[in-house]
mmCIF file of C-alpha atoms and ligand atoms in Angstrom:
data_model
loop_
_atom_site.group_PDB
_atom_site.id
_atom_site.type_symbol
_atom_site.label_atom_id
_atom_site.label_comp_id
_atom_site.label_asym_id
_atom_site.label_seq_id
_atom_site.Cartn_x
_atom_site.Cartn_y
_atom_site.Cartn_z
ATOM 1 C CA MET A 1 150.548 96.607 73.023
ATOM 2 C CA LYS A 2 149.140 99.565 71.129
ATOM 3 C CA HIS A 3 145.611 98.520 72.140
ATOM 4 C CA LYS A 4 146.659 98.224 75.740
ATOM 5 C CA ILE A 5 148.042 101.758 75.819
ATOM 6 C CA MET A 6 144.901 103.040 74.101
ATOM 7 C CA ALA A 7 142.688 101.258 76.669
ATOM 8 C CA MET A 8 144.713 102.702 79.520
ATOM 9 C CA ALA A 9 144.479 106.189 78.077
ATOM 10 C CA VAL A 10 140.683 105.876 77.780
ATOM 11 C CA ALA A 11 140.432 104.502 81.326
ATOM 12 C CA LEU A 12 142.495 107.384 82.643
ATOM 13 C CA GLY A 13 140.398 109.836 80.671
ATOM 14 C CA LEU A 14 137.217 108.356 82.152
ATOM 15 C CA ALA A 15 138.662 108.478 85.651
ATOM 16 C CA LEU A 16 139.537 112.135 85.268
ATOM 17 C CA GLY A 17 136.221 112.883 83.620
ATOM 18 C CA THR A 18 137.912 114.466 80.669
ATOM 19 C CA VAL A 19 136.321 112.417 77.883
ATOM 20 C CA THR A 20 133.497 114.896 77.625
ATOM 21 C CA GLY A 21 133.178 114.431 73.890
ATOM 22 C CA MET A 22 131.900 110.908 74.585
ATOM 23 C CA GLY A 23 129.098 112.205 76.792
ATOM 24 C CA VAL A 24 130.719 111.172 80.064
ATOM 25 C CA ALA A 25 129.814 113.462 82.946
ATOM 26 C CA SER A 26 132.632 114.816 85.043
ATOM 27 C CA ALA A 27 132.918 113.689 88.652
ATOM 28 C CA ALA A 28 131.606 117.029 89.857
ATOM 29 C CA ASP A 29 128.275 116.467 88.024
ATOM 30 C CA VAL A 30 127.558 113.154 89.707
ATOM 31 C CA LYS A 31 125.666 113.396 92.974
ATOM 32 C CA ALA A 32 125.508 110.234 95.070
ATOM 33 C CA LEU A 33 122.272 109.359 96.886
ATOM 34 C CA ARG A 34 124.387 108.472 99.903
ATOM 35 C CA ASP A 35 125.563 111.452 101.916
ATOM 36 C CA THR A 36 127.343 109.677 104.786
ATOM 37 C CA PRO A 37 130.956 108.476 104.515
ATOM 38 C CA VAL A 38 131.324 104.859 103.387
ATOM 39 C CA ASN A 39 132.650 103.694 106.763
ATOM 40 C CA ALA A 40 129.755 105.246 108.704
ATOM 41 C CA ALA A 41 126.263 103.810 109.089
ATOM 42 C CA ASP A 42 123.613 105.461 106.940
ATOM 43 C CA LYS A 43 120.829 107.166 108.841
ATOM 44 C CA ALA A 44 117.577 105.210 108.931
ATOM 45 C CA PRO A 45 115.356 106.016 105.952
ATOM 46 C CA ASP A 46 112.169 108.008 106.514
ATOM 47 C CA THR A 47 109.126 105.902 107.205
ATOM 48 C CA TYR A 48 105.916 106.707 105.430
ATOM 49 C CA LYS A 49 102.351 105.913 106.229
ATOM 50 C CA VAL A 50 100.796 103.485 103.768
ATOM 51 C CA GLN A 51 97.983 105.073 101.796
ATOM 52 C CA ASP A 52 95.324 102.614 102.824
ATOM 53 C CA GLY A 53 92.344 102.108 100.566
ATOM 54 C CA VAL A 54 93.453 104.738 98.021
ATOM 55 C CA LYS A 55 93.440 103.456 94.452
ATOM 56 C CA HIS A 56 96.339 104.645 92.306
ATOM 57 C CA GLU A 57 96.081 104.042 88.580
ATOM 58 C CA ARG A 58 98.936 102.083 87.001
ATOM 59 C CA ALA A 59 101.506 104.292 85.286
ATOM 60 C CA TYR A 60 102.002 101.778 82.451
ATOM 61 C CA ARG A 61 100.180 98.638 81.338
ATOM 62 C CA GLN A 62 102.685 96.083 82.667
ATOM 63 C CA GLN A 63 103.096 97.697 86.081
ATOM 64 C CA PRO A 64 102.578 95.433 89.098
ATOM 65 C CA PRO A 65 99.735 97.183 90.953
ATOM 66 C CA LEU A 66 100.737 98.982 94.151
ATOM 67 C CA VAL A 67 99.537 97.447 97.394
ATOM 68 C CA PRO A 68 96.729 99.514 98.953
ATOM 69 C CA HIS A 69 97.335 98.136 102.476
ATOM 70 C CA ASP A 70 100.175 97.651 104.960
ATOM 71 C CA THR A 71 102.357 94.568 104.312
ATOM 72 C CA ALA A 72 104.921 94.808 107.126
ATOM 73 C CA LYS A 73 103.382 92.021 109.218
ATOM 74 C CA TYR A 74 102.868 89.508 106.425
ATOM 75 C CA GLU A 75 105.519 86.828 106.459
ATOM 76 C CA ILE A 76 106.949 85.496 103.206
ATOM 77 C CA ASP A 77 109.561 82.752 103.477
ATOM 78 C CA LEU A 78 110.141 79.157 102.406
ATOM 79 C CA LYS A 79 107.406 77.810 104.684
ATOM 80 C CA VAL A 80 104.691 80.446 104.578
ATOM 81 C CA ASN A 81 103.447 83.139 102.311
ATOM 82 C CA GLN A 82 100.747 85.064 104.102
ATOM 83 C CA CYS A 83 99.818 87.075 101.029
ATOM 84 C CA LEU A 84 98.450 83.869 99.529
ATOM 85 C CA ARG A 85 95.936 83.324 102.301
ATOM 86 C CA CYS A 86 93.960 86.280 100.982
ATOM 87 C CA HIS A 87 94.976 86.595 97.350
ATOM 88 C CA GLU A 88 95.001 83.009 96.163
ATOM 89 C CA TRP A 89 91.806 81.432 94.945
ATOM 90 C CA PRO A 90 89.552 80.294 96.674
ATOM 91 C CA TYR A 91 90.547 82.412 99.705
ATOM 92 C CA SER A 92 90.357 85.519 97.535
ATOM 93 C CA ASP A 93 86.590 85.035 97.232
ATOM 94 C CA GLN A 94 86.173 84.715 101.003
ATOM 95 C CA GLU A 95 88.451 87.651 101.788
ATOM 96 C CA LYS A 96 87.087 89.781 98.939
ATOM 97 C CA ALA A 97 90.681 90.404 97.837
ATOM 98 C CA PRO A 98 91.680 90.699 94.167
ATOM 99 C CA LYS A 99 92.686 87.262 92.846
ATOM 100 C CA ILE A 100 96.314 86.821 91.755
ATOM 101 C CA SER A 101 96.336 86.922 87.965
ATOM 102 C CA ASP A 102 97.001 83.758 85.957
ATOM 103 C CA LEU A 103 100.392 85.044 84.814
ATOM 104 C CA HIS A 104 101.671 84.266 88.327
ATOM 105 C CA TYR A 105 101.135 80.541 87.687
ATOM 106 C CA ILE A 106 103.256 80.254 84.557
ATOM 107 C CA ASP A 107 106.728 78.789 84.965
ATOM 108 C CA ARG A 108 109.800 79.904 83.071
ATOM 109 C CA ASN A 109 109.073 77.432 80.264
ATOM 110 C CA GLY A 110 105.665 78.974 79.766
ATOM 111 C CA VAL A 111 103.865 75.996 81.326
ATOM 112 C CA ARG A 112 100.838 76.789 83.472
ATOM 113 C CA GLN A 113 101.135 75.361 86.994
ATOM 114 C CA ASP A 114 98.542 74.786 89.694
ATOM 115 C CA SER A 115 100.264 76.850 92.373
ATOM 116 C CA VAL A 116 101.967 80.236 92.300
ATOM 117 C CA ASN A 117 105.280 79.758 90.524
ATOM 118 C CA GLY A 118 108.602 80.339 92.258
ATOM 119 C CA ASN A 119 109.326 83.264 89.975
ATOM 120 C CA ARG A 120 106.337 85.107 91.490
ATOM 121 C CA TYR A 121 106.542 83.791 95.044
ATOM 122 C CA PHE A 122 108.193 86.790 96.697
ATOM 123 C CA CYS A 123 105.314 89.180 96.138
ATOM 124 C CA THR A 124 106.974 92.273 97.595
ATOM 125 C CA GLN A 125 109.772 91.980 95.044
ATOM 126 C CA CYS A 126 107.304 93.568 92.618
ATOM 127 C CA HIS A 127 104.339 94.822 94.645
ATOM 128 C CA VAL A 128 105.189 97.639 97.020
ATOM 129 C CA PRO A 129 102.859 99.350 99.459
ATOM 130 C CA GLN A 130 101.846 102.763 98.195
ATOM 131 C CA VAL A 131 103.091 105.802 100.085
ATOM 132 C CA ASP A 132 103.351 109.490 99.343
ATOM 133 C CA ALA A 133 107.147 109.404 98.951
ATOM 134 C CA LYS A 134 109.059 112.131 97.200
ATOM 135 C CA PRO A 135 111.225 111.083 94.228
ATOM 136 C CA LEU A 136 114.839 110.374 95.249
ATOM 137 C CA VAL A 137 116.131 112.321 92.286
ATOM 138 C CA GLU A 138 114.451 114.953 90.184
ATOM 139 C CA ASN A 139 113.028 113.326 87.071
ATOM 140 C CA GLN A 140 110.579 113.872 84.260
ATOM 141 C CA PHE A 141 108.746 110.562 84.406
ATOM 142 C CA LYS A 142 105.220 110.723 83.052
ATOM 143 C CA PRO A 143 102.711 107.852 83.050
ATOM 144 C CA ALA A 144 102.273 106.136 79.688
ATOM 145 C CA VAL A 145 98.878 106.923 78.231
ATOM 146 C CA THR A 146 97.185 104.257 76.138
ATOM 147 C CA GLY A 147 94.310 104.587 73.721
ATOM 148 C CA ARG A 148 95.300 107.996 72.397
HETATM 149 C C1 HEC B 201 93.999 89.802 105.212
HETATM 150 C C2 HEC B 201 93.917 89.666 103.772
HETATM 151 C C3 HEC B 201 95.078 90.171 102.929
HETATM 152 C C4 HEC B 201 96.415 89.842 103.044
HETATM 153 C C5 HEC B 201 97.092 88.911 104.059
HETATM 154 C C6 HEC B 201 97.084 90.528 101.956
HETATM 155 N N1 HEC B 201 96.178 91.254 101.221
HETATM 156 FE FE1 HEC B 201 96.573 92.350 99.547
HETATM 157 N N2 HEC B 201 94.631 92.969 99.468
HETATM 158 C C7 HEC B 201 93.623 92.530 100.313
HETATM 159 C C8 HEC B 201 92.368 93.196 99.957
HETATM 160 C C9 HEC B 201 91.013 92.991 100.652
HETATM 161 C C10 HEC B 201 92.673 94.057 98.865
HETATM 162 C C11 HEC B 201 91.735 95.020 98.153
HETATM 163 C C12 HEC B 201 91.800 96.252 99.003
HETATM 164 C C13 HEC B 201 91.326 97.491 98.413
HETATM 165 O O1 HEC B 201 90.906 97.500 97.254
HETATM 166 O O2 HEC B 201 91.462 98.497 99.145
HETATM 167 C C14 HEC B 201 94.099 93.880 98.577
HETATM 168 C C15 HEC B 201 94.757 94.508 97.554
HETATM 169 C C16 HEC B 201 96.044 94.174 97.129
HETATM 170 C C17 HEC B 201 96.679 94.603 95.893
HETATM 171 C C18 HEC B 201 96.066 95.514 94.831
HETATM 172 C C19 HEC B 201 95.610 94.700 93.627
HETATM 173 C C20 HEC B 201 95.040 95.559 92.523
HETATM 174 O O3 HEC B 201 94.552 94.974 91.557
HETATM 175 O O4 HEC B 201 95.076 96.796 92.614
HETATM 176 C C21 HEC B 201 97.922 94.059 95.853
HETATM 177 C C22 HEC B 201 98.969 94.216 94.759
HETATM 178 C C23 HEC B 201 98.082 93.296 97.078
HETATM 179 N N3 HEC B 201 96.940 93.374 97.830
HETATM 180 C C24 HEC B 201 99.242 92.613 97.413
HETATM 181 C C25 HEC B 201 99.435 91.953 98.622
HETATM 182 C C26 HEC B 201 100.718 91.421 99.063
HETATM 183 C C27 HEC B 201 102.020 91.522 98.273
HETATM 184 C C28 HEC B 201 100.498 90.841 100.285
HETATM 185 C C29 HEC B 201 101.519 90.184 101.189
HETATM 186 C C30 HEC B 201 102.687 90.978 101.549
HETATM 187 C C31 HEC B 201 99.086 90.985 100.594
HETATM 188 N N4 HEC B 201 98.478 91.691 99.583
HETATM 189 C C32 HEC B 201 98.450 90.467 101.722
HETATM 190 C C33 HEC B 201 93.750 91.610 101.333
HETATM 191 C C34 HEC B 201 94.938 91.060 101.773
HETATM 192 C C1 HEC B 202 107.893 89.349 89.100
HETATM 193 C C2 HEC B 202 106.957 90.349 89.566
HETATM 194 C C3 HEC B 202 105.753 89.919 90.375
HETATM 195 C C4 HEC B 202 105.733 89.123 91.500
HETATM 196 C C5 HEC B 202 106.906 88.472 92.215
HETATM 197 C C6 HEC B 202 104.345 89.054 91.909
HETATM 198 N N1 HEC B 202 103.556 89.791 91.057
HETATM 199 FE FE1 HEC B 202 101.582 90.135 91.231
HETATM 200 N N2 HEC B 202 101.576 91.179 89.484
HETATM 201 C C7 HEC B 202 102.696 91.472 88.740
HETATM 202 C C8 HEC B 202 102.295 92.170 87.533
HETATM 203 C C9 HEC B 202 103.232 92.661 86.434
HETATM 204 C C10 HEC B 202 100.904 92.320 87.586
HETATM 205 C C11 HEC B 202 99.996 92.996 86.555
HETATM 206 C C12 HEC B 202 99.819 92.101 85.366
HETATM 207 C C13 HEC B 202 99.022 90.931 85.751
HETATM 208 O O1 HEC B 202 97.848 91.092 86.061
HETATM 209 O O2 HEC B 202 99.611 89.832 85.804
HETATM 210 C C14 HEC B 202 100.474 91.685 88.841
HETATM 211 C C15 HEC B 202 99.167 91.620 89.278
HETATM 212 C C16 HEC B 202 98.778 91.191 90.545
HETATM 213 C C17 HEC B 202 97.447 91.333 91.124
HETATM 214 C C18 HEC B 202 96.269 92.006 90.456
HETATM 215 C C19 HEC B 202 95.529 91.029 89.611
HETATM 216 C C20 HEC B 202 94.380 91.694 88.902
HETATM 217 O O3 HEC B 202 93.740 90.986 88.109
HETATM 218 O O4 HEC B 202 94.133 92.886 89.129
HETATM 219 C C21 HEC B 202 97.489 90.786 92.375
HETATM 220 C C22 HEC B 202 96.353 90.718 93.380
HETATM 221 C C23 HEC B 202 98.823 90.278 92.578
HETATM 222 N N3 HEC B 202 99.582 90.536 91.451
HETATM 223 C C24 HEC B 202 99.247 89.650 93.727
HETATM 224 C C25 HEC B 202 100.503 89.057 93.882
HETATM 225 C C26 HEC B 202 100.878 88.235 95.015
HETATM 226 C C27 HEC B 202 99.994 87.927 96.220
HETATM 227 C C28 HEC B 202 102.165 87.835 94.796
HETATM 228 C C29 HEC B 202 103.005 86.886 95.628
HETATM 229 C C30 HEC B 202 102.486 85.514 95.760
HETATM 230 C C31 HEC B 202 102.612 88.447 93.544
HETATM 231 N N4 HEC B 202 101.564 89.148 93.010
HETATM 232 C C32 HEC B 202 103.883 88.332 93.000
HETATM 233 C C33 HEC B 202 103.989 91.144 89.056
HETATM 234 C C34 HEC B 202 104.390 90.335 90.106
#
């Protein structure tokens, strides 16, 4: 019973934003990215032109490289994956496209397979076309620098 009352007091404190000692921001400090009411449709997001052919360095070693070309027309579903027709070997040689790295062929048990594994099938889950978009929120992100 005592615990229950304590939990309720903390929950109430959180809701009112009064537990400042615990580093919880008050409601007034939190700015939502959404500026339309919940029951209204959001306005369509800005569209950006893909920076074709520009090479951006990776910001950290494990980063999936950005896509230097438009991807909107390439279908990826259960039956087809059009990214593969250029990026999978041996097509990659013919199309002069960078070959998908071997990590994309390893299944969740660490076993190397002969075709792109399901966990890497939906390419655009990780690889996004590069655009000159402004950050959604102000931040101090800096690329990791190796070899220093
Ligand atoms: C018609 C062939 C073609 C198709 C289809 C295609 N690509 Fe590409 N892709 C290329 C070529 C060629 C390059 C190298 C372009 C360059 O360096 O400017 C490239 C570059 C890339 C890179 C950069 C790799 C690196 O090492 O920097 C990524 C990531 C990529 N593509 C992902 C995709 C994804 C995801 C799809 C599907 C949505 C896709 N591509 C479909 C031809 C293709
Ligand atoms: C789960 C995230 C993820 C998915 C899904 C994924 N990739 Fe990648 N990809 C990466 C990462 C991380 C790297 C960089 C590390 C590496 O080379 O494996 C990469 C690297 C690449 C490269 C560059 C290879 C090189 O040697 O420069 C290409 C091309 C590529 N991916 C294409 C694809 C294509 C095409 C698909 C869809 C069939 C795909 N990827 C799906 C994460 C992903």
